[in-house]
mmCIF file of C-alpha atoms in Angstrom:
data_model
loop_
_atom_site.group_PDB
_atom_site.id
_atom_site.type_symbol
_atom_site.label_atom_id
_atom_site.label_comp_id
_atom_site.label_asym_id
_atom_site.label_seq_id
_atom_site.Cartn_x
_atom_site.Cartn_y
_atom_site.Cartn_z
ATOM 1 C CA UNK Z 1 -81.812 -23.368 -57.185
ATOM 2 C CA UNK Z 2 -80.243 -22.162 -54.067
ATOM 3 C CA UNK Z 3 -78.428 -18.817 -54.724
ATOM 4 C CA UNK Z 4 -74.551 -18.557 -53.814
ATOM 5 C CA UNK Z 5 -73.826 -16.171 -51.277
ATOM 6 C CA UNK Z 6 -70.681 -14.102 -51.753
ATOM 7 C CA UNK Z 7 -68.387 -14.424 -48.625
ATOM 8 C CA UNK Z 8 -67.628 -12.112 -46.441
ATOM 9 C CA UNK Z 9 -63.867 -10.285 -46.001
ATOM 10 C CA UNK Z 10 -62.564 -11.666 -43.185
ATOM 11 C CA UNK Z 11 -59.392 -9.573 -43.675
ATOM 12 C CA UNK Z 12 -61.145 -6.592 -43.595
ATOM 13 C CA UNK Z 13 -63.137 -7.640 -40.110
ATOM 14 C CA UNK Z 14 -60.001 -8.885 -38.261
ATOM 15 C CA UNK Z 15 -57.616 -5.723 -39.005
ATOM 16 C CA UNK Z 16 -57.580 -3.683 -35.863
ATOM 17 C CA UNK Z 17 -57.618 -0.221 -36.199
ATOM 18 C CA UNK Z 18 -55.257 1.947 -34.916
ATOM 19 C CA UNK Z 19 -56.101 5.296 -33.576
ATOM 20 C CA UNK Z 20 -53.244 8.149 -32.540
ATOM 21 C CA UNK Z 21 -53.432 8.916 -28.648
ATOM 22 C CA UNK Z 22 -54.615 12.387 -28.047
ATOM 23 C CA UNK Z 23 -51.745 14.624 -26.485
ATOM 24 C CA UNK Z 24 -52.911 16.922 -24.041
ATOM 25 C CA UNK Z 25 -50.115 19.920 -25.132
ATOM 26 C CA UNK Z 26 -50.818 22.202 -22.590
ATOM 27 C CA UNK Z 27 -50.208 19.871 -19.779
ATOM 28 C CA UNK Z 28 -47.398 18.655 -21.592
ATOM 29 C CA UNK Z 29 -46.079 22.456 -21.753
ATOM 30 C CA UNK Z 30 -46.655 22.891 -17.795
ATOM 31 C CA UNK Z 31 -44.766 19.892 -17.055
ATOM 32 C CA UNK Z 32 -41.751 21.047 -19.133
ATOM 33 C CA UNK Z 33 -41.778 24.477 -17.562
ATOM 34 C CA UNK Z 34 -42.086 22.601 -14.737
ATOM 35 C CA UNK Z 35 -39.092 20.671 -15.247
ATOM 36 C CA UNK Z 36 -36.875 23.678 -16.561
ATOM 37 C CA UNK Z 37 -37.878 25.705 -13.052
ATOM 38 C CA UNK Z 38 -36.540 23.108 -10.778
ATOM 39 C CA UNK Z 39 -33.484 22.590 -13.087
ATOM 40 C CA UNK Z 40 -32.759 26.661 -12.672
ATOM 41 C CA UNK Z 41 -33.576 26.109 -8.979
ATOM 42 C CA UNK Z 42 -30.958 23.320 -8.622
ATOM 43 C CA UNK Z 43 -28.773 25.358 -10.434
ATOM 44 C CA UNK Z 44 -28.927 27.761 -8.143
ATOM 45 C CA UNK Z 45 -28.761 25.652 -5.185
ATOM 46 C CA UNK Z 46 -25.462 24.726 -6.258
ATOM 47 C CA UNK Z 47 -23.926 28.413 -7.099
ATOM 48 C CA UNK Z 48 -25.213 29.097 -3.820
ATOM 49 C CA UNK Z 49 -23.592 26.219 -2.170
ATOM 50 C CA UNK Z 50 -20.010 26.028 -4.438
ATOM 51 C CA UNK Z 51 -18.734 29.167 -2.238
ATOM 52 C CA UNK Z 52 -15.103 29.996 -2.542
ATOM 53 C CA UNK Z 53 -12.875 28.105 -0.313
ATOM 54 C CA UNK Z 54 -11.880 30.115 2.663
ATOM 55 C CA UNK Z 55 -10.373 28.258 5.645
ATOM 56 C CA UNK Z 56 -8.299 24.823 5.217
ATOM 57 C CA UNK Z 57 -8.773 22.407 8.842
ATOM 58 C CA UNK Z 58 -6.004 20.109 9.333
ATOM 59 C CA UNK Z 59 -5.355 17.282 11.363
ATOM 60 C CA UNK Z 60 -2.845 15.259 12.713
ATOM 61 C CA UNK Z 61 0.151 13.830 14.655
ATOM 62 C CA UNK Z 62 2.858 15.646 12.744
ATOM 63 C CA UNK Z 63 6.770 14.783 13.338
ATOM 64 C CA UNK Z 64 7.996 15.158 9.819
ATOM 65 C CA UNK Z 65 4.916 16.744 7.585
ATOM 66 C CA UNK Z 66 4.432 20.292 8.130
ATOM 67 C CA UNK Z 67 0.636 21.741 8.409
ATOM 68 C CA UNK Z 68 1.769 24.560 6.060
ATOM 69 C CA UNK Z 69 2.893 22.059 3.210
ATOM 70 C CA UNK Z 70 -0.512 20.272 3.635
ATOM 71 C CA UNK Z 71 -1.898 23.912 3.364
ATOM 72 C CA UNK Z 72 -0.129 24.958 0.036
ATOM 73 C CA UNK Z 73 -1.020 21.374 -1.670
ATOM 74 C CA UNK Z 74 -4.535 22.163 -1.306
ATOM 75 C CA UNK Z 75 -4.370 25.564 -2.795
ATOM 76 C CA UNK Z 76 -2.349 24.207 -5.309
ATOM 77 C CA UNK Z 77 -4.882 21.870 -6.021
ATOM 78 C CA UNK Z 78 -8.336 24.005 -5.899
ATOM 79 C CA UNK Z 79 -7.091 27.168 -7.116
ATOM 80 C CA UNK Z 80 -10.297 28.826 -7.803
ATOM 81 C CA UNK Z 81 -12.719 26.031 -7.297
ATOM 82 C CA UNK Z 82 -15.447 26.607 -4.715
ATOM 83 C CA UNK Z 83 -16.596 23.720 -1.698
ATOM 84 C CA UNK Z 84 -18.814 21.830 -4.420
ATOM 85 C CA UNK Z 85 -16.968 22.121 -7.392
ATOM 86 C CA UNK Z 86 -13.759 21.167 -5.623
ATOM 87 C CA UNK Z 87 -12.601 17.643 -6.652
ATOM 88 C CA UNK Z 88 -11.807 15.913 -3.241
ATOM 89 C CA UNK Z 89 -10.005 12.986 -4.970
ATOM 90 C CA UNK Z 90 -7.187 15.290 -6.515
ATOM 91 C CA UNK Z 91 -6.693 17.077 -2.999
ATOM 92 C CA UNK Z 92 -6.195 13.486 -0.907
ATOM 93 C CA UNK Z 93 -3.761 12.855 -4.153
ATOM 94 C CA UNK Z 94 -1.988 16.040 -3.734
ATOM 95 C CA UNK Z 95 -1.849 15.079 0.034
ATOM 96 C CA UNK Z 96 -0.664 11.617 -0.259
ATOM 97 C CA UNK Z 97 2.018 12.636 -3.206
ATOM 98 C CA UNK Z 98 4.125 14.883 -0.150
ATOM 99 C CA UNK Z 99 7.157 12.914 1.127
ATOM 100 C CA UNK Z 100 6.375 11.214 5.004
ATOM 101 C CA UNK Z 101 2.557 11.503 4.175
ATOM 102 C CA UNK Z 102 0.994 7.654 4.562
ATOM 103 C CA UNK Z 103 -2.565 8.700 3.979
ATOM 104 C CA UNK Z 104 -5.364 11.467 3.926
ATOM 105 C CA UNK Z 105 -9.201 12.064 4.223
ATOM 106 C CA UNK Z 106 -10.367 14.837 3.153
ATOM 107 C CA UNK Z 107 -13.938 16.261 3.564
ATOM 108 C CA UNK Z 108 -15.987 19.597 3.020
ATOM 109 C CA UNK Z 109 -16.676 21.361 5.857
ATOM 110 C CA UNK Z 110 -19.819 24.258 4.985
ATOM 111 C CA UNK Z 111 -19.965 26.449 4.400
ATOM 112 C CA UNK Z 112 -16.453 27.502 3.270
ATOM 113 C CA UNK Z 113 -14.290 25.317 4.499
ATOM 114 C CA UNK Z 114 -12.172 21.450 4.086
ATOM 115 C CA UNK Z 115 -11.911 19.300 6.554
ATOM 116 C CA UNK Z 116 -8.439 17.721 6.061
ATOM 117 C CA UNK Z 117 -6.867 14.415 8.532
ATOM 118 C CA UNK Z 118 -3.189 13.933 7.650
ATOM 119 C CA UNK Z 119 -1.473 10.104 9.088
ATOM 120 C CA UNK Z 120 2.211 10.551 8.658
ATOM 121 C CA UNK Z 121 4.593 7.164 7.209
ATOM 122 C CA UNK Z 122 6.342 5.341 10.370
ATOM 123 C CA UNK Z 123 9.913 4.585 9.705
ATOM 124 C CA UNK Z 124 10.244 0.689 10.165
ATOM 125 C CA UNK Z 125 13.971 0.372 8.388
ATOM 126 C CA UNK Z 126 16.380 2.341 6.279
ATOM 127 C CA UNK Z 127 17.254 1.230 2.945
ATOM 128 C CA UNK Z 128 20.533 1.462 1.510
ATOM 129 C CA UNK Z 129 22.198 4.522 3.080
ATOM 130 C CA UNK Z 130 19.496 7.613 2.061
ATOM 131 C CA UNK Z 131 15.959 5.296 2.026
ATOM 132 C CA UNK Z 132 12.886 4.486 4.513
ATOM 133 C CA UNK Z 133 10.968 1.733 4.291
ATOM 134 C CA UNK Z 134 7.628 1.514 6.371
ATOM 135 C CA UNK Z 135 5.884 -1.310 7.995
ATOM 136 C CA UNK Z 136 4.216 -2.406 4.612
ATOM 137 C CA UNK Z 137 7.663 -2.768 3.626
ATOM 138 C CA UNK Z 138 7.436 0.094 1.133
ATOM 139 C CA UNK Z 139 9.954 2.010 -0.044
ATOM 140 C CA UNK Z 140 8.907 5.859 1.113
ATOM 141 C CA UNK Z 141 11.683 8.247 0.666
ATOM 142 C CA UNK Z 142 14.513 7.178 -1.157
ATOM 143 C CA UNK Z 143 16.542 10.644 0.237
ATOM 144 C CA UNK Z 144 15.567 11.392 3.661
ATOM 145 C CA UNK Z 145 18.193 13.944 5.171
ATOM 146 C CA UNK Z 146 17.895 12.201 9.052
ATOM 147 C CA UNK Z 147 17.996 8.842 9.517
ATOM 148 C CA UNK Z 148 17.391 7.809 13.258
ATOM 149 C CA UNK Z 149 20.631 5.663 14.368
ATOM 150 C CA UNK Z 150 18.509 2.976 15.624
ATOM 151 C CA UNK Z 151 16.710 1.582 12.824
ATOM 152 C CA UNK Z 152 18.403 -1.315 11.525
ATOM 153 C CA UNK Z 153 19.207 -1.518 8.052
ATOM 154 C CA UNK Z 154 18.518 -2.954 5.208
ATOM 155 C CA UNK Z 155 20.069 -4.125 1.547
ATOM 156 C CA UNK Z 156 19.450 -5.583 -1.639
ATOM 157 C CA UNK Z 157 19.925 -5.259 -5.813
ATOM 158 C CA UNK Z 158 17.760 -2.411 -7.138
ATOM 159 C CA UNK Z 159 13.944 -3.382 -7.029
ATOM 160 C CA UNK Z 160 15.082 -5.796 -4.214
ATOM 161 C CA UNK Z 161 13.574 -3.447 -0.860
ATOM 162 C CA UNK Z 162 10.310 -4.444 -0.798
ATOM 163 C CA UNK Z 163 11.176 -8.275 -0.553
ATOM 164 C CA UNK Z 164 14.137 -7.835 1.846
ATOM 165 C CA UNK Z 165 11.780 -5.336 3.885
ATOM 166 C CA UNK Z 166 9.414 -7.926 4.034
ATOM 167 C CA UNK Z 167 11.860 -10.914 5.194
ATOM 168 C CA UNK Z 168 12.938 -8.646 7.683
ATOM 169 C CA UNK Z 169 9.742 -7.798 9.358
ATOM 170 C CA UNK Z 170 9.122 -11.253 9.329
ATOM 171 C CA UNK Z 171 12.248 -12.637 10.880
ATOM 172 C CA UNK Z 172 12.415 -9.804 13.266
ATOM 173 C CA UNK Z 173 9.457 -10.718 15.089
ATOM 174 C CA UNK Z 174 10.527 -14.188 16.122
ATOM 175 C CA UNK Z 175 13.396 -12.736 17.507
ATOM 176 C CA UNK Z 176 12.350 -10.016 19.163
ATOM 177 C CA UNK Z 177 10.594 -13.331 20.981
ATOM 178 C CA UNK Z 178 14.144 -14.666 22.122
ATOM 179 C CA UNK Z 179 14.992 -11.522 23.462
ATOM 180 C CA UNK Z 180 17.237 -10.112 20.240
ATOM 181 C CA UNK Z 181 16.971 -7.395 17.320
ATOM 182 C CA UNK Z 182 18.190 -7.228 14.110
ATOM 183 C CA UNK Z 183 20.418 -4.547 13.391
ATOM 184 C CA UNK Z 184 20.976 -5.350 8.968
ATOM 185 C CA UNK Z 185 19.332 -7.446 6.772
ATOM 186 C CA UNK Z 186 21.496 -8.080 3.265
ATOM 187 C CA UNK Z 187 21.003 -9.798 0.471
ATOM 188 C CA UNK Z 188 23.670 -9.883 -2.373
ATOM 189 C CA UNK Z 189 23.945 -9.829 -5.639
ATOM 190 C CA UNK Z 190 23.868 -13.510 -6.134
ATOM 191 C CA UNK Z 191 20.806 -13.671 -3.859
ATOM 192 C CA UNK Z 192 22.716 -14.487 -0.543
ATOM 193 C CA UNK Z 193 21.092 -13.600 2.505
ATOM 194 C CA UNK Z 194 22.801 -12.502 5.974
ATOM 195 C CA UNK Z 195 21.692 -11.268 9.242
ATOM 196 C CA UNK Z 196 23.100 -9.026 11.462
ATOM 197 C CA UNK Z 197 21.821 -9.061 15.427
ATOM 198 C CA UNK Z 198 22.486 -6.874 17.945
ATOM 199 C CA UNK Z 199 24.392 -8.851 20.117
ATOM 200 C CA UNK Z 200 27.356 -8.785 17.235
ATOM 201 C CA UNK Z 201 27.088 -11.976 15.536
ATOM 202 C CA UNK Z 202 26.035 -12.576 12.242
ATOM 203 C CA UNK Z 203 23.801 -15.160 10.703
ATOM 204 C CA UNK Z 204 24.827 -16.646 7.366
ATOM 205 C CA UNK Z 205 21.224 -18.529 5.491
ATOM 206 C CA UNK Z 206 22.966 -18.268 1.996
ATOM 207 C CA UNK Z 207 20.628 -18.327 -1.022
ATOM 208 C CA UNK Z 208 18.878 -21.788 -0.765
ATOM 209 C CA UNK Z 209 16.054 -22.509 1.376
ATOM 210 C CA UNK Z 210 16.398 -19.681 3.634
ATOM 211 C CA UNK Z 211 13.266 -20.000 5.436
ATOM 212 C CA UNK Z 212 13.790 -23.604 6.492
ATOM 213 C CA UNK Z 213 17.365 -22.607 7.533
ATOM 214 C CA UNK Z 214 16.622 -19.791 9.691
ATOM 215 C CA UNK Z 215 13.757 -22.009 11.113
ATOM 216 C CA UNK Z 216 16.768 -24.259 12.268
ATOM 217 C CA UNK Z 217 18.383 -21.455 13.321
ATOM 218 C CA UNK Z 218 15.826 -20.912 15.674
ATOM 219 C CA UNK Z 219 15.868 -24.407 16.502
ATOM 220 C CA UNK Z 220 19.255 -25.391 16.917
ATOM 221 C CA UNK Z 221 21.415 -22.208 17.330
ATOM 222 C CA UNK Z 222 19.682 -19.598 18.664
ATOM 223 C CA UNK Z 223 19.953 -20.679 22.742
ATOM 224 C CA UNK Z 224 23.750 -21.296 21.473
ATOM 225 C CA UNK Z 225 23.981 -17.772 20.558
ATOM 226 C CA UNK Z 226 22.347 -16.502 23.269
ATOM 227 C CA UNK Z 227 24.564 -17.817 25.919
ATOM 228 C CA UNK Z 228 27.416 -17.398 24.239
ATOM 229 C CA UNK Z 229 27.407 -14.082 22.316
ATOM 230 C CA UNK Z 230 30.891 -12.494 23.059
ATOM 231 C CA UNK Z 231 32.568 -15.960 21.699
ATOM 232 C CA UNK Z 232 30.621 -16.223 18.501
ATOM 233 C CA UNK Z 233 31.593 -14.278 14.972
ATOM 234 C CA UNK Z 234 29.258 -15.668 12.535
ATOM 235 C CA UNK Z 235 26.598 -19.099 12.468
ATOM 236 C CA UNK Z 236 26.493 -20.670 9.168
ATOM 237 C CA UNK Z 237 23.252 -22.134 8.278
ATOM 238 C CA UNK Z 238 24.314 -23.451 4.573
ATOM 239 C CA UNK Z 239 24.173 -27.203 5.413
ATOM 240 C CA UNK Z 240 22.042 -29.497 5.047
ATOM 241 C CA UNK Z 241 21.631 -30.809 9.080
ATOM 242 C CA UNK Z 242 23.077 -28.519 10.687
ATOM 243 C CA UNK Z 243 25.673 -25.083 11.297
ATOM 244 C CA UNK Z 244 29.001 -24.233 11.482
ATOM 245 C CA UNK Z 245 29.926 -21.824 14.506
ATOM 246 C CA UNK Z 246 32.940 -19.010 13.754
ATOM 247 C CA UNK Z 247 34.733 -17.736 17.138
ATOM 248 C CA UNK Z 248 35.537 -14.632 17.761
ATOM 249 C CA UNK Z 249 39.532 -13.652 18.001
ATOM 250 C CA UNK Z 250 40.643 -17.516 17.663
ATOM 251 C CA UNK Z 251 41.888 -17.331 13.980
ATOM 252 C CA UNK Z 252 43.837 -20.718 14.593
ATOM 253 C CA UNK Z 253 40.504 -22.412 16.142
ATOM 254 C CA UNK Z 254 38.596 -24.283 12.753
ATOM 255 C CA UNK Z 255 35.023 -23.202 13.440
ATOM 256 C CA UNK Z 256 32.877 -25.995 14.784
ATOM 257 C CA UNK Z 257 30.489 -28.033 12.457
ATOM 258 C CA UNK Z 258 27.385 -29.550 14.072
ATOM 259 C CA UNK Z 259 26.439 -31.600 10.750
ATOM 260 C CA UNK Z 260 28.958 -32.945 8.456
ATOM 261 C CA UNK Z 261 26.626 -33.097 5.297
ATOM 262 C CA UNK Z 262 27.516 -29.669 3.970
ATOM 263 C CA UNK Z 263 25.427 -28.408 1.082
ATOM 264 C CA UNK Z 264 27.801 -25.141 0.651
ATOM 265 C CA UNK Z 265 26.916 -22.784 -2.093
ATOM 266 C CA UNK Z 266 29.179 -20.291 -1.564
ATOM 267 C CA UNK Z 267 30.968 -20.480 -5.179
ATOM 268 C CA UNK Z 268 27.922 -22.419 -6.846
ATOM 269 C CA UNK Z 269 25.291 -21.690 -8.734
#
């Protein structure tokens, strides 16, 4: 009889086992000390470095920003703060928060110093009878005590200058091409627009398609007004194919209508 032989514990063969890994402490104590010595050295590095602020550089082509209120804004700002600790994001905001100031760069100039270059707004138009508007057509000071004469002027609704600033810069550029400026750009309550040139006469576009009807003006009227300046008042764009013409000093003289098909929205909605 053949004997039964007991079988063996797999289990027991194919479980691994699992041994700790041996920590070297005094290496790992070095390494900390290690660590902690170049933390105090960077520390130090910086308290060396973050020195009190001593000498403010500015830059420039100033007309209507003065240095000395670009000076004050940054001690305002710093205070106590040294070259490193300084946070060069609030000084360019102090900067750009003064009224004509477009835009700054600031940068730290070692070892006690800022390096500070100011670009000052350009007046493109006035708005209303107090506001600036630049070439971005934004709405920069909405008090300025002078107002240079020549800028042309500009008027809407409330909330209206940045779109009106932008028709102008657009429409003043084609003329400018023929030869002519604009001298006011309005738009009324009810969302009528008018031009003003500089040779007197005023363009009516009304409230409907004004870009196609100053397009036509350009077209159709412009050589008109042009040659004839001193006669005309007013052109009236507001029809469908093409503009009435208003003479100056002839009240009994009907103006004279190029296009029958009128499409006037003078009293409409």
């Amino acid at each position: 009889m053949l004997a039964m032989r007991k079988p063996r514990n797999r289990r027991r063969e194919s479980t691994a086992r699992f041994q700790w890994p041996r920590i070297d402490w005094r290496r790992l104590a070095v390494s900390a000390a290690s660590l902690a010595a170049l933390g105090t050295l960077a520390l130090g590095v910086v308290w060396a470095l973050d020195q009190p602020i001593e000498r403010i550089g500015v830059q420039g082509r100033f007309q209507r920003v003065s240095p000395m209120d670009v000076e004050q804004a940054v001690k305002r700002t710093v205070a106590s703060d040294g070259l490193v600790s300084a946070d060069l994001d609030d000084v360019r905001g102090a900067f750009e928060a003064l009224p004509w100031v477009d835009s700054a760069t600031v940068e730290r100039a070692w070892p006690r110093a800022l390096s500070i270059v100011v670009t000052e707004q350009v007046a493109a138009a006035r708005w209303g009878d107090d506001g600036l508007v630049n070439a971005r057509g934004e709405l920069f000071v909405t008090d300025a005590r002078h107002i240079p004469t020549e800028l042309p002027r500009l008027s809407g609704p409330p909330g209206t200058a940045q779109p009106v600033a932008t028709r102008y810069l657009a429409i003043q550029g084609r003329l400018v091409e023929a030869g002519m400026r604009l001298t006011a750009v309005r738009q009324d309550e009810r969302g009528a627009w008018e031009l003003d040139l500089d040779n007197g006469v005023t363009v009516r576009l009304g409230r409907r398609q004004v870009d196609e009807r100053f397009e036509r003006f350009v077209a159709a009227a412009l050589k008109l007004v042009a040659q004839r300046s001193a006669e005309i008042g007013y052109i009236d764009m507001r029809y469908t194919n093409g503009f009435a013409v208003g003479w100056r000093g002839a009240s009994s003289r009907a103006p004279r209508v190029a296009a029958a098909d009128e499409t006037d929205d003078r009293g409409r909605t």
